[in-house]
Coordinates of N, CA and C in Angstrom, one line a residue:
X699 N 0.8 -1.1 0.2 CA 0.1 0.5 0.2 C 1.1 1.1 -0.1
X700 N 1.9 1.1 0.5 CA 3.7 2.3 0.4 C 3.0 3.2 -0.8
X701 N 3.0 1.8 -1.9 CA 3.9 2.2 -3.3 C 2.3 3.4 -3.7
X702 N 1.2 2.4 -3.3 CA -0.1 3.5 -3.4 C 0.2 4.7 -3.3
X703 N 0.1 4.7 -2.1 CA 0.5 6.3 -1.6 C 1.6 6.9 -2.5
X704 N 2.5 6.6 -2.5 CA 3.6 7.2 -3.7 C 3.2 7.6 -5.1
X705 N 2.9 6.5 -5.3 CA 2.6 6.8 -6.4 C 1.3 7.8 -7.0
X706 N 0.5 8.2 -5.8 CA -1.0 8.9 -6.5 C -1.1 10.5 -6.7
X707 N -1.3 10.9 -7.6 CA -1.4 11.8 -8.1 C -2.4 13.2 -7.3
X708 N -2.9 12.5 -6.3 CA -3.8 13.0 -4.9 C -2.9 13.3 -3.7
X709 N -3.5 14.1 -2.9 CA -2.4 14.5 -1.8 C -2.8 13.2 -1.3
X710 N -2.0 12.2 -1.0 CA -1.9 11.3 0.3 C -0.7 11.1 1.2
X711 N -1.2 11.2 3.0 CA -0.2 11.0 4.3 C -0.5 10.2 5.0
X712 N 0.4 9.0 5.3 CA 0.4 8.5 6.5 C 1.1 8.6 7.8
X713 N 0.4 8.7 8.8 CA 1.5 8.6 10.1 C 1.1 7.9 10.7
X714 N 1.9 7.5 11.6 CA 2.2 6.3 12.1 C 1.5 6.3 13.9
X715 N 1.6 5.6 14.3 CA 1.1 5.5 16.3 C 2.2 6.0 17.0
X716 N 3.0 6.6 16.4 CA 3.8 7.6 17.2 C 3.5 9.1 16.5
X717 N 3.1 9.2 15.5 CA 2.8 10.8 15.4 C 3.4 11.1 13.9
X718 N 4.7 9.6 13.3 CA 5.3 10.2 12.1 C 4.8 10.4 11.6
X719 N 5.5 11.1 10.2 CA 5.2 10.7 8.8 C 5.5 10.1 7.9
X720 N 5.4 8.9 7.7 CA 6.0 7.1 7.6 C 5.8 7.2 5.6
X721 N 4.5 8.2 5.2 CA 4.6 7.9 3.3 C 4.0 8.9 3.4
X722 N 4.7 9.9 1.8 CA 3.7 10.6 1.4 C 3.5 10.8 -0.1
X723 N 2.9 11.3 -0.8 CA 2.5 10.8 -2.0 C 3.2 12.0 -2.5
X724 N 3.9 12.1 -3.6 CA 4.4 13.4 -4.8 C 4.1 14.8 -4.4
X725 N 2.7 15.1 -4.6 CA 1.8 16.2 -4.7 C 1.1 16.9 -3.0
X726 N 1.8 15.7 -2.0 CA 2.5 16.2 -0.5 C 3.8 17.3 -0.5
X727 N 5.0 16.1 -1.3 CA 5.9 17.1 -1.4 C 5.7 18.0 -1.6
X728 N 4.8 18.6 -3.1 CA 4.5 20.0 -3.7 C 3.8 21.1 -3.2
X729 N 2.5 20.3 -2.3 CA 2.1 21.4 -1.1 C 2.5 21.4 -0.1
X730 N 3.6 20.3 1.0 CA 4.4 20.7 2.4 C 5.5 21.8 1.9
X731 N 5.9 21.8 0.5 CA 7.2 23.1 0.1 C 8.5 22.9 0.6
X732 N 9.2 23.4 1.2 CA 10.3 22.9 1.7 C 10.6 22.6 2.8
X733 N 9.3 21.7 3.6 CA 9.9 21.4 4.9 C 10.6 19.5 4.1
X734 N 12.0 20.0 4.7 CA 12.6 18.2 4.8 C 13.6 18.3 6.2
X735 N 13.9 17.1 6.5 CA 13.2 16.0 5.7 C 11.7 15.6 6.5
X736 N 10.8 15.0 5.5 CA 9.2 14.7 5.8 C 9.4 13.6 6.5
X737 N 9.6 12.4 5.8 CA 9.5 11.2 6.4 C 10.2 10.9 7.5
X738 N 9.1 10.5 8.4 CA 9.9 9.9 9.9 C 9.5 11.3 11.2
X739 N 8.9 12.4 10.5 CA 9.3 13.5 11.2 C 7.8 13.4 11.9
X740 N 8.1 14.1 13.0 CA 6.7 13.9 14.1 C 5.6 15.7 13.3
X741 N 4.4 14.8 13.1 CA 3.5 15.4 12.2 C 3.0 17.3 13.1
X742 N 3.2 16.8 14.2 CA 2.2 17.8 14.9 C 3.5 19.3 14.5
X743 N 5.1 19.0 14.8 CA 6.4 19.5 14.2 C 6.0 19.8 13.1
X744 N 5.4 19.3 11.7 CA 5.5 19.5 10.6 C 3.9 20.5 10.1
X745 N 3.0 20.1 11.0 CA 1.8 21.1 11.1 C 1.6 22.7 11.0
X746 N 2.9 22.4 12.4 CA 3.1 23.8 13.0 C 3.9 25.0 12.1
X747 N 4.8 24.0 11.0 CA 5.5 25.0 10.0 C 4.2 25.5 9.0
X748 N 3.7 24.5 8.9 CA 2.9 24.6 7.7 C 1.7 25.8 7.5
X749 N 1.4 25.9 9.3 CA 0.0 26.6 9.0 C 0.1 27.5 10.5
X750 N -0.2 28.5 10.9 CA -0.4 29.1 11.8 C -1.4 29.1 12.7
X751 N -1.2 29.3 14.1 CA -2.0 29.2 15.2 C -3.9 29.8 15.2
X752 N -5.1 29.8 15.1 CA -5.2 28.5 15.8 C -5.5 27.0 14.8
X753 N -5.1 27.9 14.0 CA -5.1 26.4 12.4 C -4.7 25.2 13.1
X754 N -3.2 24.9 13.5 CA -2.4 24.4 13.5 C -2.6 23.4 15.0
X755 N -3.2 24.2 16.3 CA -3.4 23.3 17.0 C -5.0 22.8 16.4
X756 N -5.4 23.4 15.8 CA -7.4 22.3 15.3 C -6.7 21.0 14.6
X757 N -5.5 21.3 14.0 CA -5.3 20.0 12.4 C -5.0 19.2 13.9
X758 N -3.9 19.2 15.0 CA -3.2 18.1 15.5 C -4.3 17.7 16.2
X759 N -5.2 18.5 16.9 CA -6.3 17.8 17.9 C -7.0 16.9 16.9
X760 N -7.2 17.0 15.9 CA -8.1 16.6 15.1 C -7.6 15.3 14.6
X761 N -6.1 15.4 14.3 CA -5.9 13.7 13.8 C -5.5 13.1 15.2
X762 N -4.9 13.7 16.3 CA -4.8 13.2 17.3 C -6.3 12.0 18.1
X763 N -7.4 12.8 18.0 CA -8.5 12.2 18.1 C -9.0 11.0 17.5
X764 N -9.2 11.3 15.7 CA -8.9 9.6 15.3 C -7.5 9.0 15.6
X765 N -6.2 9.1 15.4 CA -6.2 8.0 15.9 C -6.5 7.5 17.2
X766 N -7.4 8.5 18.4 CA -6.8 8.0 19.8 C -8.9 6.6 19.6
X767 N -9.6 7.2 19.3 CA -11.1 6.8 18.3 C -11.2 6.1 17.2
X768 N -10.6 6.2 16.4 CA -11.0 6.1 15.3 C -12.0 6.6 14.0
X769 N -12.4 7.4 15.1 CA -13.4 8.2 14.4 C -12.9 9.4 13.4
X770 N -13.6 8.9 12.0 CA -12.8 9.8 10.8 C -13.7 11.6 10.6
X771 N -12.9 11.8 10.2 CA -13.4 13.3 10.1 C -12.7 13.9 8.2
X772 N -13.9 14.6 7.8 CA -13.6 15.4 6.7 C -14.1 16.9 6.9
X773 N -13.3 17.8 7.0 CA -13.2 18.7 6.7 C -13.4 19.2 5.0
X774 N -14.6 19.4 4.7 CA -14.7 20.0 3.2 C -14.4 21.1 2.5
X775 N -14.0 21.7 3.6 CA -13.4 22.9 3.6 C -12.9 23.9 4.6
X776 N -11.5 24.0 4.2 CA -10.3 24.6 5.8 C -9.5 25.2 4.9
X777 N -9.8 26.4 5.7 CA -9.0 27.6 4.9 C -8.3 27.9 5.6
X778 N -7.1 28.8 5.9 CA -6.2 29.2 7.0 C -5.1 29.7 6.2
X779 N -4.5 30.9 7.0 CA -3.3 31.7 7.0 C -2.1 30.6 6.7
X780 N -1.2 29.7 5.7 CA -0.2 29.2 5.6 C 0.9 29.4 6.1
X781 N 1.4 29.2 7.4 CA 2.7 29.7 7.3 C 3.7 29.8 7.0
X782 N 4.6 28.5 6.4 CA 5.3 28.6 5.5 C 5.5 29.4 3.7
X783 N 4.1 30.0 3.6 CA 3.5 30.4 2.1 C 2.9 31.8 2.4
X784 N 2.8 31.8 3.9 CA 2.2 33.2 3.7 C 1.2 33.9 3.1
X785 N 0.3 32.7 3.1 CA -1.3 33.3 2.3 C -2.0 32.0 2.4
X786 N -3.4 32.5 2.0 CA -4.3 32.0 2.8 C -4.4 31.0 1.9
X787 N -5.0 30.1 2.1 CA -4.6 28.6 1.6 C -6.2 27.7 1.9
X788 N -7.0 26.8 1.3 CA -7.8 26.3 1.1 C -7.6 24.6 0.7
X789 N -8.4 23.5 1.4 CA -8.0 22.1 1.4 C -9.6 21.7 1.9
X790 N -10.0 21.0 0.8 CA -10.9 19.7 1.6 C -9.9 18.7 2.4
X791 N -9.9 17.9 3.1 CA -9.1 16.8 3.7 C -10.5 15.8 4.5
X792 N -9.7 14.6 4.5 CA -10.5 13.7 5.2 C -8.9 12.4 5.7
X793 N -9.3 12.1 7.1 CA -9.0 11.2 7.9 C -9.8 10.2 8.2
X794 N -8.6 8.9 8.2 CA -9.4 7.4 8.6 C -8.1 7.1 9.4
X795 N -8.8 6.2 11.0 CA -7.7 5.1 11.3 C -7.4 4.3 10.4
X796 N -5.8 3.6 10.3 CA -5.8 2.1 9.7 C -5.2 2.0 10.4
X797 N -4.9 0.5 10.0 CA -4.1 -0.5 10.5 C -2.9 -0.6 9.7
X798 N -1.4 -0.8 10.5 CA -0.2 -0.4 9.2 C -0.1 -2.1 9.7
X799 N 0.5 -2.2 8.9 CA 1.5 -3.9 8.4 C 1.9 -4.0 10.0
X800 N 2.5 -3.5 10.7 CA 3.1 -3.5 12.2 C 2.0 -4.0 13.4
X801 N 0.6 -3.5 12.9 CA -0.6 -4.7 14.3 C -1.4 -2.9 14.4
X802 N -0.2 -1.9 14.5 CA -0.7 -0.6 15.0 C -1.1 -0.1 14.2
X803 N -2.2 1.3 15.0 CA -3.1 2.2 14.1 C -2.0 3.8 13.6
X804 N -2.4 3.7 12.4 CA -1.6 5.0 12.3 C -3.4 5.7 11.0
X805 N -2.9 6.7 11.1 CA -3.9 7.8 10.3 C -3.3 7.6 8.9
X806 N -4.5 7.8 7.9 CA -4.5 8.1 6.1 C -5.3 9.7 6.0
X807 N -4.7 10.6 5.3 CA -5.0 11.6 4.9 C -5.1 11.8 3.7
X808 N -6.3 12.1 3.1 CA -6.3 12.5 2.1 C -6.9 14.0 1.5
X809 N -6.4 14.3 0.4 CA -6.8 15.3 0.4 C -6.3 16.6 -0.5
X810 N -7.2 17.3 -1.3 CA -7.1 18.2 -2.3 C -7.5 19.7 -2.1
X811 N -6.4 20.4 -2.7 CA -6.5 21.9 -2.8 C -7.4 23.0 -3.2
X812 N -7.8 23.2 -2.7 CA -9.5 24.4 -2.8 C -8.7 25.5 -3.4
X813 N -7.6 25.9 -3.1 CA -7.1 27.1 -2.8 C -7.1 27.8 -4.8
X814 N -7.0 27.2 -5.5 CA -7.1 28.0 -6.5 C -9.0 28.0 -7.3
X815 N -9.4 26.7 -7.0 CA -10.8 26.9 -7.1 C -11.4 28.3 -6.2
X816 N -11.5 28.4 -5.5 CA -11.8 29.5 -4.3 C -11.0 31.1 -4.9
X817 N -10.4 31.2 -5.6 CA -9.6 32.3 -6.1 C -10.6 32.7 -7.6
X818 N -11.0 31.3 -8.6 CA -11.5 31.5 -9.1 C -12.7 31.6 -9.2
X819 N -13.3 31.6 -7.9 CA -15.4 31.3 -7.5 C -15.0 33.0 -7.2
X820 N -13.6 33.1 -6.6 CA -13.9 34.8 -5.8 C -14.1 35.9 -7.0
X821 N -13.0 35.7 -8.5 CA -13.2 36.3 -9.3 C -14.7 36.3 -10.0
X822 N -14.6 35.0 -10.2 CA -16.1 35.0 -10.5 C -17.1 36.1 -10.4
X823 N -17.3 35.9 -8.6 CA -17.9 36.9 -7.7 C -18.4 38.6 -8.3
X824 N -16.5 38.6 -8.1 CA -16.3 40.0 -8.4 C -16.5 40.6 -9.9
X825 N -15.9 40.0 -11.0 CA -17.1 40.3 -11.8 C -18.7 40.2 -12.1
X826 N -19.2 39.3 -11.6 CA -21.1 39.6 -11.7 C -21.0 40.6 -11.0
X827 N -20.3 40.9 -9.7 CA -21.1 41.8 -9.5 C -20.9 43.5 -10.6
X828 N -19.0 43.5 -11.3 CA -19.2 44.1 -11.6 C -20.2 44.0 -12.9
X829 N -20.9 43.2 -12.9 CA -21.2 43.2 -14.5 C -22.5 43.4 -13.9
X830 N -23.7 43.2 -13.0 CA -24.8 43.6 -12.2 C -24.2 44.9 -11.8
X831 N -23.6 46.3 -11.5 CA -22.6 47.0 -11.9 C -23.3 47.8 -13.0
X832 N -22.7 47.4 -13.5 CA -23.1 48.3 -15.1 C -23.9 48.3 -15.7
X833 N -25.2 46.8 -15.3 CA -26.2 47.1 -16.1 C -27.2 47.9 -15.4
X834 N -27.2 47.9 -14.3 CA -27.5 48.6 -13.4 C -27.9 50.5 -14.1
X835 N -26.5 50.5 -14.1 CA -26.0 52.1 -15.1 C -26.7 52.2 -16.3
X836 N -26.9 50.8 -16.7 CA -27.2 51.4 -18.5 C -29.0 51.4 -18.4
X837 N -29.1 50.3 -17.1 CA -30.1 50.8 -16.8 C -30.7 52.3 -17.0
X838 N -30.5 52.8 -15.8 CA -30.9 54.2 -15.7 C -30.9 54.7 -16.5
X839 N -29.3 54.9 -17.8 CA -29.4 56.0 -18.7 C -30.2 55.3 -20.1
X840 N -31.1 54.2 -20.0 CA -32.0 53.9 -20.8 C -33.8 55.0 -20.1
X841 N -33.9 54.6 -18.9 CA -34.7 55.7 -18.3 C -34.4 56.9 -18.5
X842 N -33.2 58.0 -18.4 CA -33.4 58.9 -19.0 C -33.6 59.1 -20.0
X843 N -32.9 58.9 -20.5 CA -33.5 58.4 -22.4 C -35.1 58.4 -23.1
X844 N -35.9 57.5 -22.1 CA -36.9 57.0 -22.5 C -37.6 58.7 -22.0
X845 N -37.7 58.8 -20.1 CA -37.8 60.5 -20.0 C -37.7 61.7 -21.0
X846 N -36.5 62.0 -21.8 CA -36.2 62.8 -22.4 C -36.8 62.6 -23.6
X847 N -36.8 61.7 -24.5 CA -38.1 61.1 -25.4 C -39.0 61.4 -25.4
X848 N -39.4 60.6 -23.7 CA -41.4 61.4 -24.4 C -41.3 62.9 -23.7
X849 N -41.0 63.5 -23.3 CA -40.6 65.1 -23.5 C -40.8 66.1 -25.2
X850 N -40.2 65.2 -25.6 CA -40.2 65.8 -27.2 C -40.8 65.6 -28.1
X851 N -41.1 64.0 -27.5 CA -42.2 63.3 -29.3 C -43.5 63.4 -28.3
X852 N -44.2 63.1 -29.7 CA -45.8 63.2 -29.6 C -46.1 61.5 -29.6
X853 N -47.2 61.0 -28.9 CA -47.5 59.7 -29.0 C -46.9 58.8 -29.2
X854 N -47.4 59.1 -30.9 CA -47.2 58.5 -32.3 C -45.8 57.7 -32.5
X855 N -45.1 58.9 -32.3 CA -43.7 58.3 -33.0 C -42.9 57.8 -31.7
X856 N -43.1 58.4 -30.5 CA -42.5 57.9 -29.3 C -41.5 56.6 -29.1
X857 N -42.3 55.6 -29.5 CA -41.6 53.9 -30.1 C -40.9 54.2 -30.8
X858 N -40.7 54.7 -31.7 CA -40.0 54.7 -33.3 C -38.7 55.9 -32.4
X859 N -38.8 56.9 -31.8 CA -37.7 57.8 -31.6 C -37.1 57.4 -30.3
X860 N -37.7 56.1 -29.1 CA -36.7 55.4 -28.3 C -36.3 54.5 -28.6
X861 N -36.6 53.5 -29.9 CA -36.5 52.3 -30.4 C -34.2 53.2 -30.5
X862 N -35.0 53.9 -32.0 CA -33.7 54.3 -32.5 C -32.8 54.9 -31.1
X863 N -32.8 55.3 -29.7 CA -32.0 56.1 -29.4 C -31.4 54.8 -28.4
X864 N -32.1 53.8 -28.4 CA -31.8 52.7 -27.9 C -30.8 51.7 -29.0
X865 N -31.3 51.9 -29.9 CA -30.2 51.3 -30.3 C -28.7 52.0 -31.0
X866 N -28.7 53.1 -31.0 CA -28.2 53.8 -30.8 C -26.5 53.7 -29.2
X867 N -27.6 53.2 -28.0 CA -26.6 52.7 -26.8 C -26.7 51.4 -26.6
X868 N -27.0 50.8 -27.6 CA -26.7 49.4 -27.6 C -25.0 49.6 -29.1
X869 N -25.5 50.4 -29.5 CA -24.3 50.5 -30.5 C -23.2 51.4 -29.5
X870 N -23.0 51.5 -28.7 CA -22.0 52.7 -27.9 C -21.3 51.3 -27.3
X871 N -22.5 50.8 -26.6 CA -22.0 49.2 -25.2 C -21.1 48.4 -26.3
X872 N -21.2 48.3 -27.1 CA -21.1 47.3 -28.4 C -19.4 48.2 -28.5
X873 N -19.4 48.5 -28.4 CA -18.0 50.1 -29.2 C -16.8 49.8 -27.9
X874 N -17.5 50.4 -26.4 CA -17.3 50.1 -25.3 C -16.3 48.9 -24.7
X875 N -17.4 47.6 -25.4 CA -16.8 45.5 -25.1 C -15.5 45.3 -26.6
X876 N -16.1 45.8 -27.3 CA -15.0 45.7 -28.3 C -13.4 46.6 -28.5
X877 N -13.2 48.0 -27.2 CA -12.2 48.3 -27.0 C -11.8 48.2 -25.6
X878 N -12.4 47.4 -24.9 CA -12.2 46.7 -23.5 C -12.4 48.3 -22.8
X879 N -13.3 48.9 -22.4 CA -13.8 50.4 -21.8 C -12.5 51.2 -22.3
X880 N -11.4 51.0 -23.4 CA -10.5 52.2 -23.2 C -10.4 53.1 -24.8
X881 N -9.8 53.7 -24.3 CA -10.1 55.0 -25.8 C -11.5 55.4 -26.7
X882 N -12.4 55.7 -25.6 CA -13.7 55.6 -26.3 C -14.1 56.9 -25.6

């Protein structure tokens, strides 16, 4: 099973009953960064190098609880400030107690880095807010054009004049988008 962990493209690592890192996948090496050595090192020590408090203590406590009780844990969205990278990162991780070949218990942790996905989601929220703001501004312009058109047009020609002005606004909008809102 150690080769399955080592060659797995996902984040997987194994901790023994003495709370030491036994095996890690290649993606763990990447995620844990420059922490050397990993294998044989105390998991609590590694965790404190990776995460600021109180996140580090929460992770250590959760792992110790699972090792002692066998109760698995799934953290669908853990976000915290990384100590070794000085940035916020998010992970989906799950831990389970396992029986090791030596007959003692250990913990296997599976994790997936959600950081990039969360950054993309935040960027989409920002863009949607901007689209919403610009749409409201454009509707306010349409409302002003309709009022101004109504003042100067008789009811029979109002719709024709309003349609022409809205087409002009649409053409202006196309020009703005085509030129990425610059040099207009």
